[in-house]
Amino acid sequence: MFSLEGITKAIDTWLNAHFNSTVVLLAECVLVGVAAIALFAVLGLGLVWMERKVAAVMQIRLGPNRLGPKGIFQTSADTLKLIMKEGLTPDGADKFLFNLAPFIVMIVAMLVLAPISFAKNFQIWDINIGVLYVSAVSSLSVIGILMAGWSSNNKYSLLGAMRSGAQIVSYELSAGLAIISIVVLTGSLSINDIIQSQQNGWWIFKGHIPAIISFIIFIIAVTAETNRAPFDLAEAESELTAGFHTEYSGMKFALFFLAEYINIFIVCSIGATLFFGGWMPLHIGNWEAFNHIMDFIPSSIWFFGKTIFLIFLIMWFRWTFPRLRVDQLLNLEWKYLLPISLFNLLLMTVVAIMGWHF
Amino acid sequence: MFLKEYINDVLKAAKSLLTGMKVTGYYFTHRKEIITEQYPDNRATLQLAERFRGEVVMPHDENNQHACTGCSACEIACPNGTIKIINKFDIQPDGKKKKAIDTFVYHLELCTMCGLCVEACPTSAIKMANTFEHSVFNRNQLTKRLNQPGSKIREGVE
Ligand code: SF4
Ligand code: SF4
């Protein structure tokens, strides 16, 4: 049966048979880096294409359909165009920060990739505080955004960056509380443990209504955190021209653009891990036969399937809902999401203590 | 009391958001709703909307007659001087002179397809056609004469 674990094992044994341990470690680090960058490139191209197709069909259009079957190569052509373009640095900009910002955003996105478990035993770094690590590191990207907005020396950029800052800081809270409610059920911060605890059913089914509420809160909060519509005030095209990346062009713009999609992928994979069992196939209690059949589908397919489903959900939001105003945005967080998620956390704790979940 | 309102608000919001998602979800799952015309691939079967405005034309019937009285109302209505009406005087059988259209000059390159001329015409002599492939190599070709040579005003149109 196909599995990513087999591939890594094979590479590891082959390397160990031929070289000493230091070389093996270095070679594996390089391989992981290359794999991560390759994944980023594929995700960037694939998700942008998917977004454009989903948007088109929802707006009763066809979307890109000229380049390759169903326009699949459109995004590659766009990337080529962006590479060829001149990367301008405005005269009044703070040159160092301006050029650094896109890389910070990108590096943060890369760092968050580390503890995510893509398939059974296929994980870059199995760290015992995985969930904490993810929520801590992912909020660092706001530094990159503020840096971009400040150094551009442009009022639109600055306004966009400030809005983005306010937004990320406030929505971080309810995303964190939604994550904690699953941690309460699992009793562990390690991504692997969380997945293992869903051996006999995903938390969204096992955790009753509190799990569903925290899933809804989670998906709203991460949509806001990744600056996606309807929370895309930070880059509102119609008001701020493009927000914090107004002044960016060429490849530096592409990095911001790519980072947005990478971030979506990451938050969706976290959502899939917490609520839908990550790579864990659909298991129902102790129906041995059913569970066994489900195990035949490779775990990587389960993981990517769930993640892409969540990404689709977020795209669905984007192409349905109108953008919020700043005050509405903060109202939603502080007056609705935060109290509800606090109450929900209490409910979840009661469920966990009484052992009402399955 | 406050709590009841609060919960009501949340539920109402959820309901209206779901209504919105239902609409886009319907379009997503029903590809036959797509209205994109794949021009020029489907040039033969192209479906244009009834109200599409391509250019101003003056319909003539089988006797080469039109309904234009030469009143210049269209020329006055046009916001950007696209139309120029040149009149002549016909000698009627009873010897009286009567104003009639000599040349209806239409500058397609100036027209914004606003349709005000069509609205203004008291005898509905002109209308918007939905032809739209107007590219030519010489801009002189865009200055058109809308009344056909030798055409007359239809009997009974005043
Ligand atoms: S459509 Fe508008 S612009 Fe064109 S001729 Fe008529 S009034 Fe003038
Ligand atoms: S087209 Fe109509 S409005 Fe224009 S001159 Fe003729 S009758 Fe008058």
XYZ file of C-alpha atoms and ligand atoms in Angstrom:
532
model
C 0.000 0.000 0.000
C 1.228 3.488 -0.808
C 2.422 5.462 2.159
C 4.664 8.454 2.668
C 6.135 6.743 5.701
C 7.559 4.006 3.456
C 9.358 6.533 1.296
C 11.009 8.317 4.216
C 11.982 4.996 5.808
C 13.549 3.805 2.571
C 15.540 7.018 2.138
C 16.669 6.887 5.758
C 17.900 3.283 5.565
C 19.655 3.924 2.261
C 21.440 6.977 3.626
C 22.391 5.213 6.833
C 23.846 2.288 4.902
C 26.109 4.510 2.837
C 27.191 7.448 4.986
C 28.003 8.251 8.596
C 25.422 9.764 10.890
C 26.462 13.441 10.562
C 26.193 13.343 6.783
C 22.868 11.567 7.076
C 21.545 14.287 9.378
C 22.697 17.052 7.054
C 21.366 15.314 3.965
C 18.008 14.772 5.621
C 17.818 18.408 6.666
C 18.444 19.461 3.068
C 15.883 16.968 1.801
C 13.264 18.248 4.241
C 13.967 21.811 3.195
C 13.663 20.947 -0.474
C 10.474 19.010 0.179
C 8.989 21.935 2.123
C 9.815 24.418 -0.647
C 8.431 22.038 -3.265
C 5.246 21.672 -1.235
C 4.984 25.471 -1.011
C 5.371 25.875 -4.746
C 2.806 23.204 -5.532
C 0.391 24.567 -2.920
C 0.780 28.118 -4.161
C 0.083 27.188 -7.755
C -2.652 24.706 -6.910
C -4.532 26.784 -4.383
C -4.532 29.946 -6.471
C -5.912 27.934 -9.364
C -8.487 26.329 -7.091
C -9.490 29.697 -5.685
C -10.015 31.142 -9.142
C -12.017 28.158 -10.278
C -14.188 28.077 -7.159
C -14.757 31.825 -7.388
C -15.682 31.548 -11.029
C -18.231 28.785 -10.622
C -19.801 30.504 -7.621
C -20.172 33.666 -9.688
C -21.602 31.707 -12.636
C -18.434 32.156 -14.678
C -15.980 29.679 -16.151
C -12.706 30.951 -14.753
C -9.310 30.333 -16.333
C -9.748 27.837 -19.167
C -7.206 28.675 -21.850
C -3.860 27.418 -20.628
C -3.836 23.657 -20.379
C -6.812 21.500 -19.460
C -9.232 23.624 -17.398
C -6.627 26.372 -17.245
C -4.417 24.437 -14.878
C -1.217 26.122 -16.103
C -2.598 29.644 -15.744
C -1.028 30.130 -12.324
C 2.365 28.887 -13.522
C 2.238 31.447 -16.312
C 1.310 34.154 -13.803
C 4.235 33.184 -11.611
C 6.555 33.376 -14.623
C 5.227 36.848 -15.316
C 5.852 37.920 -11.715
C 9.419 36.582 -11.825
C 10.140 38.636 -14.943
C 8.798 41.833 -13.393
C 10.981 44.428 -11.794
C 10.919 44.403 -8.002
C 10.658 48.114 -7.276
C 11.689 49.620 -3.961
C 10.087 53.054 -3.513
C 12.397 56.003 -2.893
C 11.003 56.977 0.478
C 10.853 53.444 1.802
C 12.973 52.038 4.562
C 14.919 49.826 2.172
C 16.146 47.214 4.620
C 12.812 46.558 6.336
C 10.951 46.819 3.048
C 12.985 44.049 1.492
C 13.037 41.951 4.641
C 9.284 41.926 5.299
C 8.140 39.445 2.616
C 10.787 36.979 3.738
C 9.692 37.232 7.372
C 6.114 36.474 6.398
C 7.310 33.553 4.319
C 9.686 32.177 6.937
C 6.956 32.276 9.568
C 4.728 30.299 7.249
C 7.539 27.782 6.771
C 8.199 27.459 10.504
C 4.606 26.584 11.245
C 4.885 23.686 8.849
C 7.254 21.856 11.206
C 4.903 20.077 13.636
C 2.139 19.295 11.148
C 1.587 15.627 10.587
C 0.939 15.019 6.900
C 0.441 11.284 7.117
C 0.968 8.428 9.513
C 4.471 8.884 10.984
C 5.237 11.574 8.436
C 6.064 14.729 10.297
C 9.046 17.055 10.203
C 9.290 17.605 13.938
C 7.317 15.657 16.495
C 7.322 18.204 19.306
C 5.309 17.695 22.477
C 3.871 21.236 22.453
C 2.892 21.165 18.782
C -0.385 23.056 19.077
C 1.105 25.744 21.307
C 4.022 26.093 18.905
C 1.698 26.559 15.950
C -0.464 29.189 17.593
C 2.580 31.019 18.954
C 4.580 31.088 15.732
C 1.690 31.812 13.400
C 0.976 35.094 15.174
C 4.519 36.231 14.375
C 3.486 36.884 10.803
C 1.840 40.094 11.985
C 5.358 41.442 12.542
C 6.137 40.924 8.878
C 2.906 42.641 7.902
C 3.474 45.616 10.210
C 7.028 45.853 8.926
C 5.812 45.921 5.327
C 3.199 48.546 6.080
C 5.520 50.788 8.064
C 8.517 50.634 5.764
C 6.527 51.293 2.577
C 6.105 54.929 3.640
C 2.608 54.957 2.196
C -0.559 55.764 4.094
C -2.553 52.969 2.540
C 0.079 50.452 3.519
C 0.296 51.790 7.038
C -3.484 51.749 7.506
C -3.665 48.223 6.126
C -0.900 47.043 8.415
C -2.512 48.626 11.470
C -5.860 47.063 10.702
C -4.169 43.752 10.178
C -2.424 44.089 13.506
C -5.659 44.843 15.368
C -7.356 41.983 13.632
C -4.743 39.311 14.180
C -4.216 40.257 17.811
C -7.921 40.033 18.608
C -8.820 36.941 16.623
C -5.805 35.108 17.972
C -7.737 34.865 21.236
C -10.779 33.031 20.026
C -8.718 30.804 17.747
C -6.615 29.926 20.762
C -9.662 29.227 22.937
C -11.156 27.024 20.232
C -7.910 25.070 20.079
C -7.780 24.808 23.858
C -11.223 23.252 23.978
C -9.901 20.338 21.947
C -6.770 20.218 24.067
C -9.055 19.908 27.100
C -10.605 16.817 25.570
C -7.303 15.288 24.552
C -5.210 16.290 27.528
C -2.159 16.786 25.330
C -0.587 19.510 23.231
C 1.242 17.129 20.942
C -0.188 16.912 17.442
C 0.498 13.196 17.341
C -1.374 12.525 20.599
C -4.308 14.587 19.391
C -4.526 12.504 16.239
C -4.154 9.247 18.149
C -6.974 10.235 20.509
C -9.304 10.292 17.506
C -8.691 6.632 16.764
C -12.312 5.777 17.524
C -13.968 8.801 15.958
C -13.195 12.412 15.148
C -13.618 15.040 17.845
C -16.229 16.903 15.861
C -18.485 13.849 16.248
C -17.313 12.698 19.654
C -17.320 16.102 21.340
C -21.049 16.810 20.969
C -22.249 20.389 20.509
C -19.302 22.133 22.226
C -16.956 20.646 19.628
C -19.137 21.887 16.806
C -19.341 25.359 18.330
C -15.609 25.511 18.798
C -15.104 24.329 15.225
C -17.292 27.160 13.963
C -15.442 29.664 16.122
C -12.140 28.250 14.964
C -12.989 28.541 11.294
C -14.231 32.124 11.705
C -11.179 33.132 13.703
C -8.670 31.616 11.305
C -10.400 33.202 8.339
C -9.844 36.503 10.093
C -6.296 35.632 11.041
C -5.284 34.841 7.492
C -6.777 38.158 6.347
C -9.254 36.484 4.066
C -12.576 37.928 2.988
C -14.934 38.750 4.676
C -12.185 39.912 7.042
C -9.789 41.215 4.393
C -9.811 44.793 5.693
C -6.058 44.777 5.777
C -5.836 44.501 2.028
C -9.264 45.748 1.022
C -8.745 46.442 -2.664
C -11.526 48.973 -2.889
C -10.508 51.066 0.118
C -6.780 50.607 0.592
C -5.787 49.586 -2.945
C -4.030 46.548 -1.497
C -3.219 47.420 2.078
C 0.194 46.507 3.343
C 1.507 45.239 0.006
C 0.480 48.240 -2.091
C 4.100 49.142 -2.818
C 5.329 45.654 -3.529
C 5.832 44.340 -7.024
C 7.334 41.373 -8.796
C 8.590 38.476 -6.737
C 8.278 40.282 -3.409
C 4.577 40.700 -4.039
C 4.428 37.047 -5.052
C 5.900 36.062 -1.688
C 3.094 37.861 0.156
C 0.566 36.311 -2.132
C 2.063 32.870 -1.664
C 2.260 33.333 2.099
C -1.471 34.040 2.196
C -2.247 30.714 0.581
C 0.344 28.829 2.619
C -1.218 30.275 5.765
C -4.630 29.124 4.662
C -3.272 25.662 4.082
C -1.625 25.628 7.481
C -4.627 26.798 9.469
C -6.836 24.381 7.597
C -4.494 21.513 8.284
C -4.534 22.464 11.967
C -8.319 22.537 11.833
C -8.349 19.160 10.127
C -5.985 17.785 12.761
C -7.935 19.086 15.730
C -11.494 18.460 14.634
C -11.315 15.898 11.839
C -8.548 13.643 13.043
C -5.699 14.732 10.765
C -4.583 11.686 8.816
C -6.802 9.390 10.890
C -9.293 7.606 8.616
C -12.991 7.829 9.391
C -13.422 5.431 12.291
C -16.720 4.827 13.991
C -16.501 3.508 17.556
C -15.863 -0.203 17.381
C -17.228 -1.194 14.009
C -14.114 -3.230 13.255
C -15.030 -4.133 9.665
C -15.910 -0.566 8.669
C -12.783 0.843 10.298
C -10.688 -1.732 8.533
C -12.039 -0.795 5.107
C -11.377 2.879 5.833
C -7.771 2.040 6.726
C -7.156 0.976 3.144
C -7.290 4.587 1.991
C -3.761 5.983 2.515
C -3.469 8.359 5.448
C -1.962 11.110 3.298
C -5.100 11.147 1.181
C -7.242 11.495 4.307
C -5.128 14.398 5.497
C -5.080 16.300 2.221
C -8.720 15.543 1.563
C -9.848 17.041 4.851
C -7.535 20.009 4.526
C -8.742 20.781 1.024
C -12.329 20.481 2.203
C -11.669 23.105 4.882
C -9.865 25.306 2.373
C -12.896 25.020 0.138
C -15.080 26.090 3.042
C -12.961 29.204 3.556
C -13.092 29.968 -0.154
C -16.840 29.535 -0.020
C -16.968 32.197 2.717
C -14.852 34.539 0.657
C -17.069 34.398 -2.382
C -20.301 34.686 -0.428
C -19.933 37.254 2.306
C -19.396 41.004 1.993
C -16.506 42.633 3.803
C -17.009 43.836 7.386
C -16.255 47.319 8.656
C -13.475 47.726 11.196
C -15.862 48.360 14.079
C -18.043 45.426 13.066
C -14.952 43.271 12.910
C -13.891 44.138 16.426
C -17.480 43.917 17.677
C -17.777 40.429 16.302
C -14.644 39.332 18.091
C -14.990 41.025 21.463
C -18.753 40.956 21.888
C -19.617 37.661 20.269
C -16.815 35.231 19.538
C -14.819 35.731 22.715
C -17.688 35.396 25.238
C -19.145 32.471 23.329
C -15.827 30.681 23.147
C -15.158 31.266 26.842
C -18.546 29.850 27.719
C -17.980 27.014 25.293
C -14.664 26.229 26.918
C -16.433 25.942 30.256
C -18.987 23.606 28.705
C -16.235 21.562 27.121
C -14.426 21.236 30.441
C -17.604 19.959 32.066
C -18.020 17.448 29.233
C -14.419 16.332 29.608
C -14.578 16.007 33.406
C -17.862 14.134 33.417
C -16.611 11.947 30.581
C -19.710 12.629 28.488
C -17.771 12.444 25.245
C -17.383 9.074 23.579
C -33.857 39.710 28.599
C -30.499 40.885 27.294
C -29.319 37.311 26.974
C -32.351 36.398 24.933
C -31.683 39.215 22.484
C -28.040 38.263 22.301
C -28.775 34.642 21.457
C -31.410 35.753 18.971
C -28.829 37.981 17.282
C -26.386 35.123 16.961
C -28.979 32.766 15.577
C -30.270 35.350 13.121
C -26.728 36.045 11.921
C -26.062 32.346 11.467
C -29.279 31.946 9.524
C -28.604 34.820 7.164
C -25.038 33.676 6.549
C -26.278 30.180 5.749
C -28.843 31.626 3.344
C -26.030 33.363 1.508
C -23.936 30.231 1.424
C -26.886 28.298 0.082
C -27.041 30.550 -2.959
C -23.362 30.282 -3.816
C -23.411 26.600 -2.954
C -26.250 26.111 -5.396
C -24.282 27.783 -8.162
C -21.214 25.753 -7.273
C -23.037 22.462 -7.643
C -25.065 23.444 -10.709
C -22.614 24.081 -13.505
C -25.397 24.497 -16.035
C -26.092 27.916 -14.510
C -22.843 29.282 -15.949
C -23.623 32.128 -18.315
C -20.180 32.744 -19.818
C -20.237 32.969 -23.622
C -17.037 31.529 -25.030
C -16.645 34.092 -27.792
C -15.096 33.735 -30.411
C -15.233 29.917 -30.145
C -19.009 29.968 -30.253
C -19.362 32.703 -32.827
C -21.944 30.687 -34.742
C -24.205 30.037 -31.762
C -23.587 33.250 -29.816
C -26.563 34.303 -27.680
C -26.755 38.038 -27.080
C -29.168 39.669 -24.695
C -32.144 41.375 -26.247
C -31.167 44.725 -24.764
C -27.540 44.560 -25.937
C -26.574 47.811 -27.695
C -24.141 47.346 -30.554
C -24.814 50.238 -32.931
C -27.650 52.507 -34.073
C -29.440 51.315 -37.193
C -32.443 52.519 -39.154
C -34.683 49.646 -40.198
C -36.026 49.776 -43.761
C -38.962 47.747 -45.015
C -39.167 45.797 -48.298
C -40.133 48.928 -50.300
C -36.938 50.639 -49.114
C -38.951 52.895 -46.847
C -38.113 54.082 -43.345
C -39.935 56.083 -40.680
C -37.548 59.026 -40.264
C -39.143 62.433 -40.708
C -35.912 64.347 -40.359
C -37.070 66.092 -37.190
C -33.508 66.128 -35.689
C -34.744 65.128 -32.244
C -32.074 62.396 -32.132
C -29.361 64.847 -33.080
C -30.368 67.126 -30.213
C -30.655 64.239 -27.765
C -27.227 62.844 -28.514
C -24.806 63.935 -25.788
C -21.693 63.726 -27.935
C -22.559 64.876 -31.413
C -22.627 61.474 -33.016
C -25.573 62.166 -35.275
C -25.846 64.773 -38.014
C -29.173 65.137 -39.797
C -29.038 66.726 -43.262
C -32.477 67.684 -44.567
C -33.898 68.376 -47.978
C -37.292 69.573 -49.196
C -39.454 67.226 -51.205
C -41.960 68.731 -53.655
C -45.240 67.028 -52.965
C -47.819 66.204 -55.707
C -49.933 69.182 -54.672
C -46.970 71.471 -55.169
C -46.259 72.050 -51.448
C -42.735 71.620 -50.091
C -42.170 69.165 -47.270
C -39.124 68.639 -45.086
C -37.536 65.183 -45.462
C -34.317 63.420 -44.556
C -31.484 63.643 -47.056
C -28.639 62.006 -45.137
C -28.568 60.565 -41.647
C -24.872 60.717 -40.734
C -23.847 58.436 -37.890
C -20.308 58.513 -36.464
C -19.931 55.085 -34.936
C -16.513 56.024 -33.528
C -18.107 58.731 -31.351
C -21.120 56.757 -30.179
C -21.213 55.624 -26.553
C -24.232 53.363 -27.129
C -26.272 55.259 -24.573
C -29.477 54.794 -26.532
C -30.771 58.323 -25.884
C -31.354 58.901 -29.594
C -33.595 55.862 -29.768
C -35.565 57.145 -26.802
C -35.901 60.579 -28.360
C -37.168 59.515 -31.782
C -40.912 60.287 -31.990
C -41.524 57.825 -34.838
C -39.297 54.951 -33.683
C -37.287 55.219 -36.866
C -34.015 54.072 -35.325
C -33.100 51.291 -32.945
C -30.068 49.629 -31.380
C -28.825 46.543 -33.229
C -26.732 43.928 -31.479
C -23.941 43.604 -33.983
C -20.684 44.365 -32.260
C -17.736 43.378 -34.434
C -16.986 46.881 -35.612
C -13.212 46.818 -36.098
C -12.033 48.291 -39.384
C -8.655 49.406 -40.689
C -9.738 52.864 -41.775
C -11.722 55.089 -39.454
C -13.556 56.649 -42.381
C -15.481 53.433 -42.582
C -16.950 54.172 -39.185
C -18.856 57.188 -40.476
C -22.069 55.667 -41.739
C -25.120 56.792 -43.605
C -28.130 55.195 -41.989
C -30.859 55.939 -44.532
C -30.271 53.770 -47.575
C -29.739 55.482 -50.929
C -33.027 56.111 -52.729
C -35.081 55.371 -49.630
C -38.226 57.316 -48.811
C -40.317 57.968 -45.789
C -43.066 55.450 -45.299
C -46.607 56.575 -46.240
C -48.591 57.886 -43.324
C -45.664 58.621 -40.986
C -45.780 62.215 -39.870
S -26.579 55.927 -28.730
Fe -26.153 57.779 -27.565
S -24.142 58.417 -28.296
Fe -24.902 56.935 -29.769
S -25.884 58.177 -31.329
Fe -27.486 57.592 -29.878
S -27.555 59.302 -28.428
Fe -25.631 59.502 -29.559
S -34.373 59.249 -36.555
Fe -36.214 59.840 -35.451
S -35.528 61.540 -34.132
Fe -33.937 61.261 -35.677
S -34.479 62.682 -37.277
Fe -35.407 60.750 -37.838
S -37.478 60.853 -36.988
Fe -36.307 62.485 -36.031
